[in-house]
Coordinates of C-alpha atoms in Angstrom, one line a residue:
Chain A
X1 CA 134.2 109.5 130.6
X2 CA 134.0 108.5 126.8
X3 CA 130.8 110.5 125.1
X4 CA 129.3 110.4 121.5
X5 CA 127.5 113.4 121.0
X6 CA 124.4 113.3 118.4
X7 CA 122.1 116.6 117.6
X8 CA 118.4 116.0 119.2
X9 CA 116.4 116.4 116.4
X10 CA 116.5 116.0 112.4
X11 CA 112.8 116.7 110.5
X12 CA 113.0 115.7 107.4
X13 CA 109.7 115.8 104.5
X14 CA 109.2 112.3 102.9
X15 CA 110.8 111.7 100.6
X16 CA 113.9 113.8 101.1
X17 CA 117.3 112.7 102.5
X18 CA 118.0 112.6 106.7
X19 CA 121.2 112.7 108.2
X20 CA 122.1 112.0 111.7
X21 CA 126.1 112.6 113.1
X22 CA 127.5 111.2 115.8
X23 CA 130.7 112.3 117.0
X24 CA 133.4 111.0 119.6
X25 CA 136.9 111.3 119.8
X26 CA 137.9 107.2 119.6
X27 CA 135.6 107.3 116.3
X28 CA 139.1 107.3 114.1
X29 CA 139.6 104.1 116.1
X30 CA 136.6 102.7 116.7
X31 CA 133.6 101.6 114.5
X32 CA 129.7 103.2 115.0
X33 CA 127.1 101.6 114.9
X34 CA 123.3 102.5 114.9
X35 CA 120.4 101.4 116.2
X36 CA 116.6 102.7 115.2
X37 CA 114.1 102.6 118.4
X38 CA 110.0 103.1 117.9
X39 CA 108.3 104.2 120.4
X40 CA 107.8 101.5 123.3
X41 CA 109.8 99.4 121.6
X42 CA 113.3 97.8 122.0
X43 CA 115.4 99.1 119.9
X44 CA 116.9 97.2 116.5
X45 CA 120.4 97.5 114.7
X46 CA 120.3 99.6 111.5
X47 CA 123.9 99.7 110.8
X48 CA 126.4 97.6 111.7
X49 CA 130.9 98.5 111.9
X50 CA 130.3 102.0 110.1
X51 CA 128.6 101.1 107.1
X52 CA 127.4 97.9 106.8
X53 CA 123.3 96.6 106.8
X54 CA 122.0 93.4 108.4
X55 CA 119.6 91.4 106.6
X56 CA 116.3 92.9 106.4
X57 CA 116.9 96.2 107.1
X58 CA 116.2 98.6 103.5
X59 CA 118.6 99.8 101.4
X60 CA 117.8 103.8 102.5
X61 CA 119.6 103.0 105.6
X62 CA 123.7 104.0 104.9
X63 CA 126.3 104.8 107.2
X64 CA 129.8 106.2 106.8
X65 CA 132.4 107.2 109.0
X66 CA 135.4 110.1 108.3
X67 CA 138.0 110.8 111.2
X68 CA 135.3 111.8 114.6
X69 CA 132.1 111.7 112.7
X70 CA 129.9 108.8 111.5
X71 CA 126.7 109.7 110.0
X72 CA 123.4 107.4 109.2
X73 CA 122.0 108.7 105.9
X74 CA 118.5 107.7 105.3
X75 CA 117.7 108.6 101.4
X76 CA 114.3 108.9 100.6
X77 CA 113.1 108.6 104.5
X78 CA 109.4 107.6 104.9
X79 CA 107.0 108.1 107.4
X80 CA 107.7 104.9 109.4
X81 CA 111.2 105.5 109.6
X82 CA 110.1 108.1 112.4
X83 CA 111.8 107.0 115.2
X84 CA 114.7 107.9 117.6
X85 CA 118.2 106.9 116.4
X86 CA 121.3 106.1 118.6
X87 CA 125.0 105.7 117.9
X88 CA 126.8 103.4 119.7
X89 CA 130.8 102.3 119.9
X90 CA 133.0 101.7 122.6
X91 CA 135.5 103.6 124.3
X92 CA 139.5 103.3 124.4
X93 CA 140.3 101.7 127.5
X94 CA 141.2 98.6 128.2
X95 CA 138.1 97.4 129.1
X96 CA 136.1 98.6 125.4
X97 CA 133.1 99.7 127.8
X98 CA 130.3 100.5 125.7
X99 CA 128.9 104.0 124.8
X100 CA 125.6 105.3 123.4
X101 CA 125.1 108.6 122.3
X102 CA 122.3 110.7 123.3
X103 CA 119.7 109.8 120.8
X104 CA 118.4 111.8 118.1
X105 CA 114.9 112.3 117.3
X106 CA 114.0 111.8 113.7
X107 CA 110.8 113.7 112.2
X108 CA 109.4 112.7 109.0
X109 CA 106.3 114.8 107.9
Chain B
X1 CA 113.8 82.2 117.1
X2 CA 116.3 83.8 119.3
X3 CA 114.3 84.9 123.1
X4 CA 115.1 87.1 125.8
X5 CA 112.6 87.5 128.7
X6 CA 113.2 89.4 131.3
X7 CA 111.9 89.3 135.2
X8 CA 112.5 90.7 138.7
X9 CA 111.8 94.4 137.9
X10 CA 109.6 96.3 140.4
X11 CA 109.8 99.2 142.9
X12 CA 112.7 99.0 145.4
X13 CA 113.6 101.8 148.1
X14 CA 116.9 104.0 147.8
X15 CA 119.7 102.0 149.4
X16 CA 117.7 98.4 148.7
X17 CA 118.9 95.7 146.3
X18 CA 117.1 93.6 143.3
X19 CA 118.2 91.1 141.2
X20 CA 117.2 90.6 137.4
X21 CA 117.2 87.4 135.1
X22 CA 117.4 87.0 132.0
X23 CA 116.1 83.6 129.9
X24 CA 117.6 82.8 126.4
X25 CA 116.6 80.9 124.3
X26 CA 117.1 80.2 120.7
X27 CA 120.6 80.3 120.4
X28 CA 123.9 78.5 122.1
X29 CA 123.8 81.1 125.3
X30 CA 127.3 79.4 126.8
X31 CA 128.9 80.9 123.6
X32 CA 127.3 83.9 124.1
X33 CA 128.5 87.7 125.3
X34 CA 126.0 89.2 127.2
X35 CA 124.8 92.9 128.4
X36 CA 122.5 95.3 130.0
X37 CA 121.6 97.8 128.6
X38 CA 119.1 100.4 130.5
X39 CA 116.9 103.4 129.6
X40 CA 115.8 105.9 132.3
X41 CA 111.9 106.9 131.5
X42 CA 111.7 109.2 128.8
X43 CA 116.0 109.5 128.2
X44 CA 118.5 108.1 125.5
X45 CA 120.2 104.2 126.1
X46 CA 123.0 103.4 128.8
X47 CA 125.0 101.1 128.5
X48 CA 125.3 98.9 131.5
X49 CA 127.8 96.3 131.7
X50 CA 128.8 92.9 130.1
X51 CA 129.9 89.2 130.9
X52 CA 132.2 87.3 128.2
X53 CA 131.7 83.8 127.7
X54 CA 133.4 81.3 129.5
X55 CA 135.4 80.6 126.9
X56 CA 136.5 84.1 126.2
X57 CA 137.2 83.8 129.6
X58 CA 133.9 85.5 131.8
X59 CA 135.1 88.5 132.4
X60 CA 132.9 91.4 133.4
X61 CA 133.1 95.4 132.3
X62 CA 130.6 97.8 133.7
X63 CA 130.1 101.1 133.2
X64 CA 131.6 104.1 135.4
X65 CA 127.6 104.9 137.2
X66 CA 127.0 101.1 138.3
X67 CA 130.4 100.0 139.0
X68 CA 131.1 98.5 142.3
X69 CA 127.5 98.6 143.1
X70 CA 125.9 96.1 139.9
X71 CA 127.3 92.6 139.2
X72 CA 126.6 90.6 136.2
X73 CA 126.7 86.9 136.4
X74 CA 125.3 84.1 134.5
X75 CA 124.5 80.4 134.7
X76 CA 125.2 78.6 131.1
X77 CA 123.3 75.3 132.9
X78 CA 119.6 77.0 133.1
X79 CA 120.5 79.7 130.1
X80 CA 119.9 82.6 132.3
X81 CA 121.9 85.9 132.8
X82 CA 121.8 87.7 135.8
X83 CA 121.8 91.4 137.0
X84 CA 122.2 92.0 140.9
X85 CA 122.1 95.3 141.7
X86 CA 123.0 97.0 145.3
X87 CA 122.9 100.5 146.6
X88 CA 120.2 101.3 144.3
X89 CA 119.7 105.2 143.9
X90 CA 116.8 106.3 142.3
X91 CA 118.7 107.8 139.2
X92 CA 118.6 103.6 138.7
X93 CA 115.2 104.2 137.7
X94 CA 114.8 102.5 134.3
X95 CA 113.8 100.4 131.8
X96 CA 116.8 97.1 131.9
X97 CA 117.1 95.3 128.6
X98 CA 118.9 92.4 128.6
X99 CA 120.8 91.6 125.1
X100 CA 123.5 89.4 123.0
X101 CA 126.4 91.4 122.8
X102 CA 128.4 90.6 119.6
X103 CA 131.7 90.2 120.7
X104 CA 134.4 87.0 120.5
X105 CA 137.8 86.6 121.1
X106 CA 140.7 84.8 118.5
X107 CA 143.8 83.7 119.9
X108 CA 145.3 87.3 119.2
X109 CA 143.0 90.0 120.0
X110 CA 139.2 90.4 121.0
X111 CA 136.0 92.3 118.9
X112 CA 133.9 93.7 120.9
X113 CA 130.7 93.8 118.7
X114 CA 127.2 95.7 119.6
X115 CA 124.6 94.5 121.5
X116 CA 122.6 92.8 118.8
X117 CA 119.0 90.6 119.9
X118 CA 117.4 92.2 122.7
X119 CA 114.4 91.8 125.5
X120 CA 111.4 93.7 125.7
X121 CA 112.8 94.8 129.2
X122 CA 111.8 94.9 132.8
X123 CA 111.1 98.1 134.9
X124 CA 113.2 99.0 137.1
X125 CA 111.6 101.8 139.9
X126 CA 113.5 103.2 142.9
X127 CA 112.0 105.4 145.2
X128 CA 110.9 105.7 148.4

């Protein structure tokens, strides 16, 4: 089955940059998106078709996407952007299942 | 304000079944893709399964663990999305989310968005 594959854990210091990969093999094909989850919390979408913010969420939050990679770039991460991060996209059969990857755990301090 | 609530979670024994619901509110829900999405205590977000709308056609796509075992269903008259699940096994064990899923179809070809709003979810235990 389809997998996107994330590293478990970024720690960052405020202020600095973090950067989370996610990588699959449909990701030339397929867009990523990401999704920022607090602790006993349902989780909320960061990033939207590789790049692209909703409304409300800050400008720190990037993404980009290069052949099997995307990455979410946080620039300047703060304290409260602590948080688990998953990828998602979907996978090439003919049914577009979804896939998440496996979550990485962001720590800013 | 879009809503999701959902109900039906408890503690079921290997091999027993449970349905879930899901009430929407907030938002046209017979227009609406809809998924579960589940997170086993302590792990990363699975993807469950999803049902199209009606007028997308109402299909459903599940994922590899729950096929043949989960259907999703939903009734567009009471807003309400449904989860039944059979054969439960206690790697079932989880937290089920019910969300919009933002996907539509064109008269040529289908997106098949991310699930966007979501529930607080509804525990999910199986054990004997």
């Amino acid at each position: 089955s389809y997998e996107l594959t994330q590293p478990p854990s970024v720690s960052v210091s405020p202020g600095q940059t973090a950067r989370i990969t996610c990588s699959g093999d449909a990701l030339p094909k397929k867009y990523a998106y990401w999704y920022q989850q607090k602790s006993g919390q349902a989780p909320v979408l960061v990033i939207y078709e590789d790049s692209k913010r909703p409304s409300g969420i800050p400008e720190r939050f990037s993404g980009s996407s290069s052949g099997t990679m995307a990455t979410l770039t946080i620039s300047g991460a703060q304290v409260e952007d602590e948080a688990d991060y998953y990828c998602y996209s979907t996978d090439s059969s003919g049914n577009h299942r979804g896939v998440f990857g496996g979550g990485t755990k962001l720590t800013v301090l | 304000e879009v809503q999701l609530v959902e109900s039906g979670g408890g503690l079921v024994k290997p091999g027993g079944s449970l349905r879930l619901s899901c009430a929407a509110s907030g938002f046209t829900f017979s227009n609406a893709w809809m998924s579960w999405v589940r997170q086993a205590p302590g792990k990363g977000l699975e993807w469950v399964g999803r049902i199209k709308s009606k007028t997308d056609g109402g299909t459903t796509d599940y994922a590899a663990p729950v096929k043949g075992r989960f259907t999703i269903s939903r009734d567009d008259s009471k807003n309400t999305l449904y989860l039944q699940m059979n054969s439960l096994k206690t790697e079932d064990t989880a937290v089920y989310y019910c969300t919009t899923e933002l996907g539509y179809c064109s008269s040529t070809s289908c997106y098949w968005g991310p699930p966007d709003y979501w529930g607080q979810g509804t525990l999910v235990t199986v054990s004997s």
